[in-house]
Amino acid sequence: MTKLRTLALALALVLAAALGLTASATAETTPDMRITKVNYNAVGTDTMANRNAEVVRIENKSTDPVDLTDGWKLRDKWGHTYTFADAAVKAVPAGGAVEVYTGAGTNATAGNVTKLFWNLPFHVWNNSGDWAKLWDSTGGSGADYVSWDAYLISG
């Protein structure tokens, strides 16, 4: 039994080391921008007045600023796409964040957080199930992804 535990521990350490090397290589090629919050369900009935209760927060977890205006996009399951090219933020500083609100407002930066407004005349994020995907400037498989149904959020 002790040999089996030792072998299992050794295998776990080898796998952890291999996964760590893979994660490091990925982090060098793709900026570490992460969706850290999705408020997809405005309190009460969805109305024009509460569209800005829907918000997606994206944080720069890397040690360098990330320029979002070179092709970054935020998209839902149904194809609604926010393109950062016209945004008020040129770069998200290391440790900074950007929040994308569904409704109307004036883009503004306070400290290291920039609030951007999609200016849509409807709610985007479906309460009963949807996903938010952040696409990087390469247009590849995406930088981050969060999905939910009516009861569970994952990502």
mmCIF file of C-alpha atoms in Angstrom:
data_model
loop_
_atom_site.group_PDB
_atom_site.id
_atom_site.type_symbol
_atom_site.label_atom_id
_atom_site.label_comp_id
_atom_site.label_asym_id
_atom_site.label_seq_id
_atom_site.Cartn_x
_atom_site.Cartn_y
_atom_site.Cartn_z
ATOM 1 C CA MET A 1 0.000 0.000 0.000
ATOM 2 C CA THR A 2 2.874 2.387 0.815
ATOM 3 C CA LYS A 3 4.506 1.719 -2.573
ATOM 4 C CA LEU A 4 1.212 2.478 -4.303
ATOM 5 C CA ARG A 5 0.869 5.792 -2.442
ATOM 6 C CA THR A 6 4.472 6.715 -3.260
ATOM 7 C CA LEU A 7 3.931 5.899 -6.929
ATOM 8 C CA ALA A 8 0.681 7.899 -7.011
ATOM 9 C CA LEU A 9 2.377 10.881 -5.361
ATOM 10 C CA ALA A 10 5.310 10.730 -7.785
ATOM 11 C CA LEU A 11 2.935 10.580 -10.748
ATOM 12 C CA ALA A 12 0.935 13.529 -9.402
ATOM 13 C CA LEU A 13 4.121 15.587 -9.004
ATOM 14 C CA VAL A 14 5.244 14.786 -12.555
ATOM 15 C CA LEU A 15 1.834 15.765 -13.938
ATOM 16 C CA ALA A 16 1.766 18.970 -11.892
ATOM 17 C CA ALA A 17 5.217 19.922 -13.159
ATOM 18 C CA ALA A 18 4.218 19.196 -16.756
ATOM 19 C CA LEU A 19 1.031 21.236 -16.454
ATOM 20 C CA GLY A 20 2.970 24.068 -14.851
ATOM 21 C CA LEU A 21 5.364 24.183 -17.802
ATOM 22 C CA THR A 22 2.462 24.209 -20.240
ATOM 23 C CA ALA A 23 0.743 27.043 -18.393
ATOM 24 C CA SER A 24 3.955 29.090 -18.392
ATOM 25 C CA ALA A 25 4.387 28.683 -22.127
ATOM 26 C CA THR A 26 0.791 29.741 -22.760
ATOM 27 C CA ALA A 27 1.064 32.770 -20.501
ATOM 28 C CA GLU A 28 3.995 34.078 -22.535
ATOM 29 C CA THR A 29 2.099 33.978 -25.835
ATOM 30 C CA THR A 30 -1.359 35.144 -24.729
ATOM 31 C CA PRO A 31 -1.922 38.050 -22.331
ATOM 32 C CA ASP A 32 -3.572 36.932 -19.135
ATOM 33 C CA MET A 33 -6.912 38.723 -19.402
ATOM 34 C CA ARG A 34 -9.600 36.995 -17.345
ATOM 35 C CA ILE A 35 -13.355 37.376 -17.025
ATOM 36 C CA THR A 36 -13.712 37.660 -13.257
ATOM 37 C CA LYS A 37 -17.361 38.699 -12.921
ATOM 38 C CA VAL A 38 -20.527 38.387 -14.971
ATOM 39 C CA ASN A 39 -23.681 39.952 -13.585
ATOM 40 C CA TYR A 40 -26.122 38.560 -16.135
ATOM 41 C CA ASN A 41 -29.353 38.926 -14.165
ATOM 42 C CA ALA A 42 -30.585 42.431 -13.406
ATOM 43 C CA VAL A 43 -32.843 42.510 -10.350
ATOM 44 C CA GLY A 44 -36.523 42.429 -11.284
ATOM 45 C CA THR A 45 -37.977 42.557 -14.764
ATOM 46 C CA ASP A 46 -35.531 43.441 -17.536
ATOM 47 C CA THR A 47 -36.213 47.035 -18.581
ATOM 48 C CA MET A 48 -34.350 49.780 -20.415
ATOM 49 C CA ALA A 49 -33.677 51.383 -17.031
ATOM 50 C CA ASN A 50 -31.747 48.427 -15.569
ATOM 51 C CA ARG A 51 -29.588 47.369 -18.531
ATOM 52 C CA ASN A 52 -26.452 48.581 -16.751
ATOM 53 C CA ALA A 53 -27.049 46.047 -13.999
ATOM 54 C CA GLU A 54 -25.660 43.637 -16.589
ATOM 55 C CA VAL A 55 -21.875 43.940 -16.467
ATOM 56 C CA VAL A 56 -18.828 41.862 -17.345
ATOM 57 C CA ARG A 57 -15.566 42.557 -15.509
ATOM 58 C CA ILE A 58 -12.300 41.613 -17.210
ATOM 59 C CA GLU A 59 -9.040 41.822 -15.270
ATOM 60 C CA ASN A 60 -5.457 41.983 -16.491
ATOM 61 C CA LYS A 61 -3.689 39.325 -14.443
ATOM 62 C CA SER A 62 -0.375 39.805 -16.260
ATOM 63 C CA THR A 63 2.549 42.028 -15.333
ATOM 64 C CA ASP A 64 2.295 44.117 -18.515
ATOM 65 C CA PRO A 65 -0.365 46.452 -19.929
ATOM 66 C CA VAL A 66 -2.625 44.822 -22.546
ATOM 67 C CA ASP A 67 -3.862 46.799 -25.557
ATOM 68 C CA LEU A 68 -7.462 45.744 -26.208
ATOM 69 C CA THR A 69 -7.950 47.996 -29.244
ATOM 70 C CA ASP A 70 -6.031 45.714 -31.612
ATOM 71 C CA GLY A 71 -8.918 43.308 -32.146
ATOM 72 C CA TRP A 72 -10.122 42.104 -28.736
ATOM 73 C CA LYS A 73 -13.846 41.230 -28.523
ATOM 74 C CA LEU A 74 -16.407 40.157 -25.941
ATOM 75 C CA ARG A 75 -19.159 37.912 -27.297
ATOM 76 C CA ASP A 76 -22.224 36.053 -26.055
ATOM 77 C CA LYS A 77 -23.658 32.719 -27.216
ATOM 78 C CA TRP A 78 -26.033 34.416 -29.658
ATOM 79 C CA GLY A 79 -23.418 36.463 -31.500
ATOM 80 C CA HIS A 80 -23.766 39.844 -29.792
ATOM 81 C CA THR A 81 -20.223 41.203 -29.981
ATOM 82 C CA TYR A 82 -18.556 44.124 -28.215
ATOM 83 C CA THR A 83 -15.394 45.200 -30.042
ATOM 84 C CA PHE A 84 -12.829 47.091 -28.000
ATOM 85 C CA ALA A 85 -11.423 48.897 -31.073
ATOM 86 C CA ASP A 86 -13.540 51.980 -30.443
ATOM 87 C CA ALA A 87 -13.241 51.861 -26.679
ATOM 88 C CA ALA A 88 -12.032 54.669 -24.461
ATOM 89 C CA VAL A 89 -9.335 52.403 -23.064
ATOM 90 C CA LYS A 90 -6.151 51.959 -25.073
ATOM 91 C CA ALA A 91 -4.498 49.555 -22.650
ATOM 92 C CA VAL A 92 -5.505 47.849 -19.436
ATOM 93 C CA PRO A 93 -2.649 48.319 -16.955
ATOM 94 C CA ALA A 94 -1.126 45.361 -15.143
ATOM 95 C CA GLY A 95 -3.538 44.540 -12.327
ATOM 96 C CA GLY A 96 -6.180 46.789 -13.877
ATOM 97 C CA ALA A 97 -9.662 45.991 -15.094
ATOM 98 C CA VAL A 98 -12.286 46.934 -17.626
ATOM 99 C CA GLU A 99 -16.029 46.635 -16.999
ATOM 100 C CA VAL A 100 -18.414 46.389 -19.951
ATOM 101 C CA TYR A 101 -21.973 47.531 -19.173
ATOM 102 C CA THR A 102 -24.826 46.578 -21.500
ATOM 103 C CA GLY A 103 -26.667 49.905 -21.476
ATOM 104 C CA ALA A 104 -25.891 53.545 -22.155
ATOM 105 C CA GLY A 105 -23.418 55.719 -20.338
ATOM 106 C CA THR A 106 -20.196 57.647 -20.659
ATOM 107 C CA ASN A 107 -16.967 55.666 -20.833
ATOM 108 C CA ALA A 108 -14.694 56.647 -17.952
ATOM 109 C CA THR A 109 -11.569 55.557 -16.111
ATOM 110 C CA ALA A 110 -11.079 55.879 -12.364
ATOM 111 C CA GLY A 111 -7.801 54.557 -10.999
ATOM 112 C CA ASN A 112 -6.999 51.350 -12.846
ATOM 113 C CA VAL A 113 -10.624 50.457 -13.733
ATOM 114 C CA THR A 114 -12.259 51.584 -16.972
ATOM 115 C CA LYS A 115 -16.044 51.459 -17.376
ATOM 116 C CA LEU A 116 -17.212 50.958 -20.959
ATOM 117 C CA PHE A 117 -20.811 51.155 -22.157
ATOM 118 C CA TRP A 118 -22.106 48.952 -24.981
ATOM 119 C CA ASN A 119 -25.074 51.302 -25.541
ATOM 120 C CA LEU A 120 -27.452 48.505 -26.516
ATOM 121 C CA PRO A 121 -31.231 49.045 -26.411
ATOM 122 C CA PHE A 122 -31.780 45.576 -24.892
ATOM 123 C CA HIS A 123 -30.325 43.155 -22.332
ATOM 124 C CA VAL A 124 -27.606 40.890 -23.749
ATOM 125 C CA TRP A 125 -26.860 38.220 -21.175
ATOM 126 C CA ASN A 126 -29.610 35.601 -20.971
ATOM 127 C CA ASN A 127 -30.640 34.745 -17.419
ATOM 128 C CA SER A 128 -31.580 31.146 -18.216
ATOM 129 C CA GLY A 129 -28.245 30.272 -19.841
ATOM 130 C CA ASP A 130 -25.558 31.926 -21.928
ATOM 131 C CA TRP A 131 -21.816 32.399 -22.093
ATOM 132 C CA ALA A 132 -19.349 35.255 -22.219
ATOM 133 C CA LYS A 133 -16.225 34.720 -24.277
ATOM 134 C CA LEU A 134 -13.279 37.068 -24.495
ATOM 135 C CA TRP A 135 -11.467 36.835 -27.823
ATOM 136 C CA ASP A 136 -7.899 38.054 -28.029
ATOM 137 C CA SER A 137 -6.384 39.966 -30.943
ATOM 138 C CA THR A 138 -5.358 36.763 -32.742
ATOM 139 C CA GLY A 139 -8.999 35.705 -33.127
ATOM 140 C CA GLY A 140 -7.981 32.217 -32.072
ATOM 141 C CA SER A 141 -9.743 30.049 -29.550
ATOM 142 C CA GLY A 142 -10.329 32.900 -27.134
ATOM 143 C CA ALA A 143 -8.592 34.273 -24.077
ATOM 144 C CA ASP A 144 -11.263 33.385 -21.509
ATOM 145 C CA TYR A 145 -14.728 31.848 -21.298
ATOM 146 C CA VAL A 146 -17.483 31.740 -18.676
ATOM 147 C CA SER A 147 -20.833 29.977 -19.058
ATOM 148 C CA TRP A 148 -23.940 29.594 -16.938
ATOM 149 C CA ASP A 149 -27.412 28.161 -16.820
ATOM 150 C CA ALA A 150 -30.208 29.356 -14.567
ATOM 151 C CA TYR A 151 -28.544 27.819 -11.505
ATOM 152 C CA LEU A 152 -24.801 27.492 -12.060
ATOM 153 C CA ILE A 153 -21.949 29.632 -13.343
ATOM 154 C CA SER A 154 -18.686 28.039 -14.417
ATOM 155 C CA GLY A 155 -15.531 28.958 -16.210
#
